[in-house]
Coordinates of N, CA and C and ligand atoms in Angstrom, one line a residue:
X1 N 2.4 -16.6 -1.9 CA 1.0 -16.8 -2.4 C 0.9 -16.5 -3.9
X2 N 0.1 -17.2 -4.3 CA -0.1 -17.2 -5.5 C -0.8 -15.8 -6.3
X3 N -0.7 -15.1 -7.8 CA -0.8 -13.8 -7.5 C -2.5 -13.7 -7.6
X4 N -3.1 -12.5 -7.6 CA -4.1 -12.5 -7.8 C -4.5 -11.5 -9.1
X5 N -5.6 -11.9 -9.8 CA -5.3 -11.1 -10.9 C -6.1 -10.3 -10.8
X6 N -6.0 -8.7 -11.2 CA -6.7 -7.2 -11.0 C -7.4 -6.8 -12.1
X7 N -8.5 -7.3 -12.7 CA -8.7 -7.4 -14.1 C -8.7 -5.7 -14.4
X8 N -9.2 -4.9 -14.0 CA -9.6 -3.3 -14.0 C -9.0 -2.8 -12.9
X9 N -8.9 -1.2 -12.8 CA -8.6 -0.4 -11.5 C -9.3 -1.0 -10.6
X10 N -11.5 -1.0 -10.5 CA -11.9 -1.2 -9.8 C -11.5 -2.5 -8.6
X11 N -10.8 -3.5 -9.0 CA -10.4 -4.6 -8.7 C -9.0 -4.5 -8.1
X12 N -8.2 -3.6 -8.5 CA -7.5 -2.9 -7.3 C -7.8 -2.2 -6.1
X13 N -8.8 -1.4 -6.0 CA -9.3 -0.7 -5.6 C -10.1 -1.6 -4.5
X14 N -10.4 -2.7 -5.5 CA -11.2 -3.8 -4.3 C -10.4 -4.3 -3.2
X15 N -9.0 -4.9 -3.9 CA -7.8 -5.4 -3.6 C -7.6 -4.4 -2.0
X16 N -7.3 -3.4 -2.4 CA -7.2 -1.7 -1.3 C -8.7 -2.0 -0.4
X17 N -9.7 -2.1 -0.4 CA -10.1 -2.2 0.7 C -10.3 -3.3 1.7
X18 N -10.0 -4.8 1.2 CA -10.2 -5.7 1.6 C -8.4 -6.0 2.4
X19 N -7.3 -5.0 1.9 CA -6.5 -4.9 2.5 C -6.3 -3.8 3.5
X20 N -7.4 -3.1 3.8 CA -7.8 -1.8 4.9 C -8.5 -2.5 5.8
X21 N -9.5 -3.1 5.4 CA -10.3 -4.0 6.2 C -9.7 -4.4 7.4
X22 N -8.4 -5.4 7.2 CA -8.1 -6.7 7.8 C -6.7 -6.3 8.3
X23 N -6.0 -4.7 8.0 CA -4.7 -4.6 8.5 C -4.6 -4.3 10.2
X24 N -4.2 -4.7 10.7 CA -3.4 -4.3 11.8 C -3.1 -2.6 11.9
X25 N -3.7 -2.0 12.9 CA -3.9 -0.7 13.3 C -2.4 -0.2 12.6
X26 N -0.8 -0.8 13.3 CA 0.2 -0.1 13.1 C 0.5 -1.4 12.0
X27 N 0.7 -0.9 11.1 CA 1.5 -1.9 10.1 C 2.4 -1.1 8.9
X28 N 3.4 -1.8 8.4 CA 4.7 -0.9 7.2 C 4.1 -2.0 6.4
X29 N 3.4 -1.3 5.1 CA 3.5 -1.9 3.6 C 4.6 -1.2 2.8
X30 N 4.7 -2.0 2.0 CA 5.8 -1.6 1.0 C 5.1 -1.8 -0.4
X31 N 4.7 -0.8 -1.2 CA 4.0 -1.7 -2.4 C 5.1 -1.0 -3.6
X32 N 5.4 -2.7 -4.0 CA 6.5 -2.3 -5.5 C 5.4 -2.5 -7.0
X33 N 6.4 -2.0 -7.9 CA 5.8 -2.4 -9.2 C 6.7 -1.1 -9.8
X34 N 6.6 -1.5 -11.1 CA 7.0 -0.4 -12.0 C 6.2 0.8 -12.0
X35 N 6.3 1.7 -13.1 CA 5.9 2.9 -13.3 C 4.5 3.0 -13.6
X36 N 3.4 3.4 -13.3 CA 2.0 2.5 -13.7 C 1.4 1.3 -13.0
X37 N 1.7 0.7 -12.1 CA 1.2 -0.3 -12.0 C 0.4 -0.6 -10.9
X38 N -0.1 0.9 -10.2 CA -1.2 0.4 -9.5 C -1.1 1.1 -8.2
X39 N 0.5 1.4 -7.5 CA 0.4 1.6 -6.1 C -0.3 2.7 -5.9
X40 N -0.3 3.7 -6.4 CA -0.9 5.2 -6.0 C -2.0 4.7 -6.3
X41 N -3.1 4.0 -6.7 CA -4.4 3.7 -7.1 C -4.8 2.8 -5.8
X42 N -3.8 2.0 -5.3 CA -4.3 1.2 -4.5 C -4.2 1.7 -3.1
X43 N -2.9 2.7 -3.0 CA -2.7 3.2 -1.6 C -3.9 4.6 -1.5
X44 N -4.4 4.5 -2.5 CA -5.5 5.9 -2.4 C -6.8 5.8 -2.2
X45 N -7.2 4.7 -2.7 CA -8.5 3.5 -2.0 C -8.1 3.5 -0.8
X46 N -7.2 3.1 -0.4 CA -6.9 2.2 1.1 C -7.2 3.4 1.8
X47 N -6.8 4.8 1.3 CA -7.1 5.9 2.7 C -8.2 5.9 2.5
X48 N -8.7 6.0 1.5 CA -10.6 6.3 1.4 C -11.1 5.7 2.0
X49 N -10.7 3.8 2.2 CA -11.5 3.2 3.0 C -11.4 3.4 4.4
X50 N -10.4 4.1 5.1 CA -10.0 4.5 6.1 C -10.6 5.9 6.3
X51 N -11.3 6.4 5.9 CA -12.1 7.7 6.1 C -10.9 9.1 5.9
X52 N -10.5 8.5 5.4 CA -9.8 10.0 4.4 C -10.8 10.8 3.6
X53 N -11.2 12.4 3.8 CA -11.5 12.5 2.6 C -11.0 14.0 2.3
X54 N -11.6 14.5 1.1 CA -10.9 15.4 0.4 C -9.7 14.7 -0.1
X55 N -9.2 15.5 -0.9 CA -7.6 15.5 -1.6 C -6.6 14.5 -1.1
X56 N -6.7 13.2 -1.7 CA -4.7 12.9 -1.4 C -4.0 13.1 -2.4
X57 N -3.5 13.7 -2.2 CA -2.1 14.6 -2.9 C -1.2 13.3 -3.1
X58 N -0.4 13.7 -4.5 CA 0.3 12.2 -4.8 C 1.6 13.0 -4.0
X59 N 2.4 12.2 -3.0 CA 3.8 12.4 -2.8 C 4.9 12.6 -3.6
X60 N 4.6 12.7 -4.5 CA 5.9 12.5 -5.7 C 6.9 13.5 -5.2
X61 N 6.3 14.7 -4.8 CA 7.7 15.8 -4.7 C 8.1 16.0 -3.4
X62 N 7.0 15.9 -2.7 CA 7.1 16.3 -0.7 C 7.6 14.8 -0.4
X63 N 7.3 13.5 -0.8 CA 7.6 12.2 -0.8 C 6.8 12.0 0.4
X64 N 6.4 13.1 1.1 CA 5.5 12.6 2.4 C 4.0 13.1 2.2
X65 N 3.0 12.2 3.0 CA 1.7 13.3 2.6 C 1.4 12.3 4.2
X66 N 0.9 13.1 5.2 CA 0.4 12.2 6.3 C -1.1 12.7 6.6
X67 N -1.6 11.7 7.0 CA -3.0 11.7 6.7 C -4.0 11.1 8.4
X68 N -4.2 12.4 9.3 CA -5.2 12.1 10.8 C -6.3 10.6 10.4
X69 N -6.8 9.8 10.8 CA -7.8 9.1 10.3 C -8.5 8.9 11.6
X70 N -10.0 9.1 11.2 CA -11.2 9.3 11.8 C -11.1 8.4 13.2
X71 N -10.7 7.1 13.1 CA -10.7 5.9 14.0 C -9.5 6.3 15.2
X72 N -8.9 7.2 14.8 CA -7.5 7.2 15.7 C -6.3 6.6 15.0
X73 N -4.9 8.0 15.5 CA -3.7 7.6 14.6 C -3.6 8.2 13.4
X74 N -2.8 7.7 12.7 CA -2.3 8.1 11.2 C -2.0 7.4 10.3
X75 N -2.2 8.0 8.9 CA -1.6 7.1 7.5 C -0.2 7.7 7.3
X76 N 0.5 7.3 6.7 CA 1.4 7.8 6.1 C 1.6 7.5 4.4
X77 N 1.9 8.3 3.4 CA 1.9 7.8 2.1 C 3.1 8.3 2.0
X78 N 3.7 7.5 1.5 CA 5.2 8.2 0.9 C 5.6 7.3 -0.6
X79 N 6.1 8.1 -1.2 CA 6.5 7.7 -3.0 C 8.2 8.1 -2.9
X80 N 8.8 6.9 -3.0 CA 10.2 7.5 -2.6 C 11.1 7.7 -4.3
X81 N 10.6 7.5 -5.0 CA 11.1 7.8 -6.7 C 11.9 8.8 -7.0
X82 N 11.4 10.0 -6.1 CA 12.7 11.0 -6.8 C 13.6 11.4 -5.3
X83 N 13.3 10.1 -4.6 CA 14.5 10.4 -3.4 C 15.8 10.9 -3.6
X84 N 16.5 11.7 -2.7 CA 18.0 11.4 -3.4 C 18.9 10.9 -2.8
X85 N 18.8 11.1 -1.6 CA 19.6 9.5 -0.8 C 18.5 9.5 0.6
X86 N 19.1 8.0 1.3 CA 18.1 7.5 2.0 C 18.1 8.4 3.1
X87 N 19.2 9.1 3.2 CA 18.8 10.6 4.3 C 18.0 11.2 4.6
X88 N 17.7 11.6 3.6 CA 16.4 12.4 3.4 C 15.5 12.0 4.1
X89 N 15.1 10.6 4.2 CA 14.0 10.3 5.0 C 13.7 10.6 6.4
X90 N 15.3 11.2 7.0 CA 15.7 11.5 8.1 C 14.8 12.7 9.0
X91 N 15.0 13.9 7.4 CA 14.3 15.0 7.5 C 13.0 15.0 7.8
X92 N 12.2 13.8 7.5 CA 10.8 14.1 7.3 C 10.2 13.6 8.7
X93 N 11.3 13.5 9.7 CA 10.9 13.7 11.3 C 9.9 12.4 11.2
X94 N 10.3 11.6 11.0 CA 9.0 10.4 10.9 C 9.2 9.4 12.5
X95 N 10.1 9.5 13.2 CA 10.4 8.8 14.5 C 9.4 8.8 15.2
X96 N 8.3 9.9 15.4 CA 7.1 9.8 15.9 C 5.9 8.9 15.6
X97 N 5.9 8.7 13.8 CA 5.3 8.2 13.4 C 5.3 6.3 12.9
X98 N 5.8 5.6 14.5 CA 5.8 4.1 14.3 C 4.8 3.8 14.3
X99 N 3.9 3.9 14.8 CA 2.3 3.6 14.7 C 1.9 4.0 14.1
X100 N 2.1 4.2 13.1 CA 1.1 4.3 11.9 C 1.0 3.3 11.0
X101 N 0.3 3.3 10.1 CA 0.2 2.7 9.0 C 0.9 3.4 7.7
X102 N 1.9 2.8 7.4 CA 2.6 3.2 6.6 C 2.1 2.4 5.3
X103 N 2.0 3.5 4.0 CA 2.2 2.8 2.8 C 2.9 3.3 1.9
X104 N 4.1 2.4 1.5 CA 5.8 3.1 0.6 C 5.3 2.7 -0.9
X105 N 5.6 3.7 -1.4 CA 5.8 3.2 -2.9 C 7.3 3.4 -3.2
X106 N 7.9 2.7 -3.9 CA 9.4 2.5 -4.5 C 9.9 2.6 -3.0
X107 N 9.8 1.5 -2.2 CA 10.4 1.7 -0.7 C 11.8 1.2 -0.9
X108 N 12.4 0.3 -1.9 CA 13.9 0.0 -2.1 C 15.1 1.7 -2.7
X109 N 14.1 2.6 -2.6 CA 14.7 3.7 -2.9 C 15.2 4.3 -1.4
X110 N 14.3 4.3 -0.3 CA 15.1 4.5 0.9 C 15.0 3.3 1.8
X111 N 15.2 2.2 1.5 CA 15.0 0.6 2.2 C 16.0 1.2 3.5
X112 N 17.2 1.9 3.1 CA 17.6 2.0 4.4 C 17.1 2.9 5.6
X113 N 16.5 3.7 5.3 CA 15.8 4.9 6.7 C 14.1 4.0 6.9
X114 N 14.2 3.4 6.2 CA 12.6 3.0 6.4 C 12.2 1.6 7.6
X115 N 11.4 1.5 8.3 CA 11.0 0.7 9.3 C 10.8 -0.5 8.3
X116 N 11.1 -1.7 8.6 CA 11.0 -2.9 7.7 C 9.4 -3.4 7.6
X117 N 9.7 -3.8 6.5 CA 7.8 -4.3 5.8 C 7.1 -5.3 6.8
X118 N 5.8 -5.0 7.2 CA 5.1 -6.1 7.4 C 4.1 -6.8 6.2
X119 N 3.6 -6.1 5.6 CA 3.6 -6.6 4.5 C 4.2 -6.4 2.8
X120 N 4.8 -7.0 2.0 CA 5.0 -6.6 0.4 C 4.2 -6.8 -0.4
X121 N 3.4 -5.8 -1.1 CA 2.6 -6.1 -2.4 C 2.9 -5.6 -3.4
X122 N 3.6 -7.2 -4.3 CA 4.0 -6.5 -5.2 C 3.1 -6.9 -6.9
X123 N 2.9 -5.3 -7.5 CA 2.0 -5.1 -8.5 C 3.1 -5.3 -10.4
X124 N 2.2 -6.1 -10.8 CA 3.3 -6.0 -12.1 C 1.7 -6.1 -13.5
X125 N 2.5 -5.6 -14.5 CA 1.4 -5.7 -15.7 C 0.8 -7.2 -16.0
X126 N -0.3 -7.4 -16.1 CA -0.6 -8.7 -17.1 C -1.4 -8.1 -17.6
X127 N -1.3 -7.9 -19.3 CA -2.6 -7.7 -20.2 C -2.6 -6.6 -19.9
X128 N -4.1 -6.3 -19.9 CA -4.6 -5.2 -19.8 C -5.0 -4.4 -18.3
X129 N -4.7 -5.9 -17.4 CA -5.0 -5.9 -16.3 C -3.7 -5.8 -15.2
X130 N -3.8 -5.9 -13.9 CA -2.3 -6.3 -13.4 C -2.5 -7.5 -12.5
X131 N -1.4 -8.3 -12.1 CA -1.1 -9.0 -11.1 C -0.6 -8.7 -9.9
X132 N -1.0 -9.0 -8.6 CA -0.7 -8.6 -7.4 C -0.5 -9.7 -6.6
X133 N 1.0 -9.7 -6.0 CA 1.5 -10.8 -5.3 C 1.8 -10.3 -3.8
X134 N 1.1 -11.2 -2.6 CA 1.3 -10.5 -1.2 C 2.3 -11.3 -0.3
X135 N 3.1 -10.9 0.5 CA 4.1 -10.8 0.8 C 4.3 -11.1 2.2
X136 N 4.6 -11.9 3.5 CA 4.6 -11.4 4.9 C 5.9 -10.5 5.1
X137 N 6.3 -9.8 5.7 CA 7.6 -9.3 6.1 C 7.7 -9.7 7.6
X138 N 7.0 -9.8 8.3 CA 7.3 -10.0 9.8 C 6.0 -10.7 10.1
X139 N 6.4 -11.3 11.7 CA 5.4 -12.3 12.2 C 3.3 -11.7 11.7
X140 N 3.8 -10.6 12.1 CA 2.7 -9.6 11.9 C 1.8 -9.7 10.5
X141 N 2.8 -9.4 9.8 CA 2.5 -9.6 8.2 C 1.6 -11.1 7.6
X142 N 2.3 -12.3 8.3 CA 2.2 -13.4 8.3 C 0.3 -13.4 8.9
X143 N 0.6 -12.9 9.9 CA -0.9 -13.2 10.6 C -1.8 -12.6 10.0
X144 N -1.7 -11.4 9.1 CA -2.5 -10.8 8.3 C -2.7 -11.3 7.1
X145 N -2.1 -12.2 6.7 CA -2.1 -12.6 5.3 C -3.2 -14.5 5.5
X146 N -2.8 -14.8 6.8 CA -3.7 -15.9 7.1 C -5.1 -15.1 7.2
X147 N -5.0 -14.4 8.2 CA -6.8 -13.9 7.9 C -7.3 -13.5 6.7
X148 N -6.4 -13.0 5.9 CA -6.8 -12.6 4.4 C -7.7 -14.1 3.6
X149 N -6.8 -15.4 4.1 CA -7.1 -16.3 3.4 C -8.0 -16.9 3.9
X150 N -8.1 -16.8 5.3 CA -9.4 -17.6 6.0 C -10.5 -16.9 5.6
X151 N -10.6 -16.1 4.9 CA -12.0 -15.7 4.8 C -11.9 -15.9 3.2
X152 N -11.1 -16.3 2.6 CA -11.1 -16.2 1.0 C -11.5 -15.1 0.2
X153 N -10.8 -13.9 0.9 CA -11.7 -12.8 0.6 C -10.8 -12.1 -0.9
X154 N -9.6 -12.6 -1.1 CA -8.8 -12.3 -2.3 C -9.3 -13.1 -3.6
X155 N -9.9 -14.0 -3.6 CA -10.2 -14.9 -4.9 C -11.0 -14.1 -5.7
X156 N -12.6 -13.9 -4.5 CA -13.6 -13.1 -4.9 C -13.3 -12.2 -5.9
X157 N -12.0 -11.2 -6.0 CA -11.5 -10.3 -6.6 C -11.3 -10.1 -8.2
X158 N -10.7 -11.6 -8.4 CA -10.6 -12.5 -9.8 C -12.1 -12.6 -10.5
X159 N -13.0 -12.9 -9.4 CA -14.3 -12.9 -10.4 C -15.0 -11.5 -10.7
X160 N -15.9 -12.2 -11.7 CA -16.4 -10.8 -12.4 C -17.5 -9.6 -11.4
X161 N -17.7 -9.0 -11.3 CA -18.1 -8.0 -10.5 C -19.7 -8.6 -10.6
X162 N -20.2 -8.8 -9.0 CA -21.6 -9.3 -9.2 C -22.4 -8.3 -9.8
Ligands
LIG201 N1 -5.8 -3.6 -12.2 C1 -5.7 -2.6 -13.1 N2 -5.9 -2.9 -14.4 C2 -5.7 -1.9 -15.3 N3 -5.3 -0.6 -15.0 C3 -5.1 -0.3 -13.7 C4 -5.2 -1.3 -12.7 N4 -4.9 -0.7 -11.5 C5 -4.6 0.6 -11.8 N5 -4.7 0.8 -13.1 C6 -4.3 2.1 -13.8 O1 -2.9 2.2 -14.0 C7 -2.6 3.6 -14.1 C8 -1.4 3.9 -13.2 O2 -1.8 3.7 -11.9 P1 -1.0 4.3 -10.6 O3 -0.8 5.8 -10.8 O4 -1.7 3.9 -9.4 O5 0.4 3.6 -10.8 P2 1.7 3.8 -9.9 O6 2.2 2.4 -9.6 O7 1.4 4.6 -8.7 O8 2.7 4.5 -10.8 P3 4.0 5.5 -10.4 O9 5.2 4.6 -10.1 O10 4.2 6.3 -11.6 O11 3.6 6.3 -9.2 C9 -3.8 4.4 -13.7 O12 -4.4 4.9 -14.9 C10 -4.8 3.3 -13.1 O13 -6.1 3.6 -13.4
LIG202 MG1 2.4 6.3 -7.8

């Protein structure tokens, strides 16, 4: 798909709930991009929209932060950046946690211990703004990404804020 452009945070943050909206109860995101480019902003909306509140703690050092959500089930955040091998992920007793909604940032850091993507979104700089390109990873992913477009709810995004 073609990318969509994030003119401001807000517009990620839009991006993050219109992709909470429409996910599938149990679903693995993987969100890439470089250093800056959005995922902790976007995976932190997505739990808000999901009735998280108080504190989410960035993963960077626990790499795990799991998160009860109001509806039933769990989030899971994980930042795998200062992994040190894909082992580790072993540790963090996650076998229980297939049902959840996973969202990976730098998931090619433990690609191997990690449950395969149903969806990739991947964030990169343009300007001042960023670009966000979405991704299916499995049949699942695929069917999420059609509802996304039957409702043309990603374009909206691009325009200016009513
Ligand atoms: N669409 C956007 N346009 C401009 N700035 C944005 C946009 N989305 C997020 N930002 C800003 O980019 C900065 C970095 O965002 P964030 O921390 O979410 O990046 P990250 O990808 O998680 O980085 P890291 O890899 O270091 O964890 C923040 O200051 C945030 O406000
Ligand atoms: Mg981050």
């Amino acid at each position: 798909m073609r990318p969509v452009f994030l003119a401001d945070e807000g517009a990620t943050r839009a991006l993050a709930v219109r992709l909470a909206r429409t996910a599938p109860e149990r679903a693995v995101v993987y969100l890439h991009g470089d250093l800056g480019a959005g995922k902790s902003t976007l995976a932190r909306a997505w739990l808000r929209e999901l009735g998280v509140t108080g504190t989410v703690r960035s993963p960077t050092y626990t790499l795990l932060e799991r998160y009860p959500l109001p509806r039933g089930g769990e989030a899971l955040h994980l930042d795998l950046y200062r992994i040190g091998d894909a082992g580790e992920l072993e540790f963090l007793a996650l076998d229980d946690a297939l049902d959840a909604l996973w969202l990976v940032e730098w998931p090619d850091r433990g690609a191997a211990g990690l449950p395969p993507a149903d969806l990739h979104v991947r964030l990169a700089m343009d300007g001042d703004g960023r670009g966000a390109t979405l991704d299916g990873g499995s049949g699942a992913g695929e069917a999420w990404l059609r509802r996304l477009r039957e409702v043309d709810e990603l374009h909206r995004i691009s325009e200016p804020n009513p």
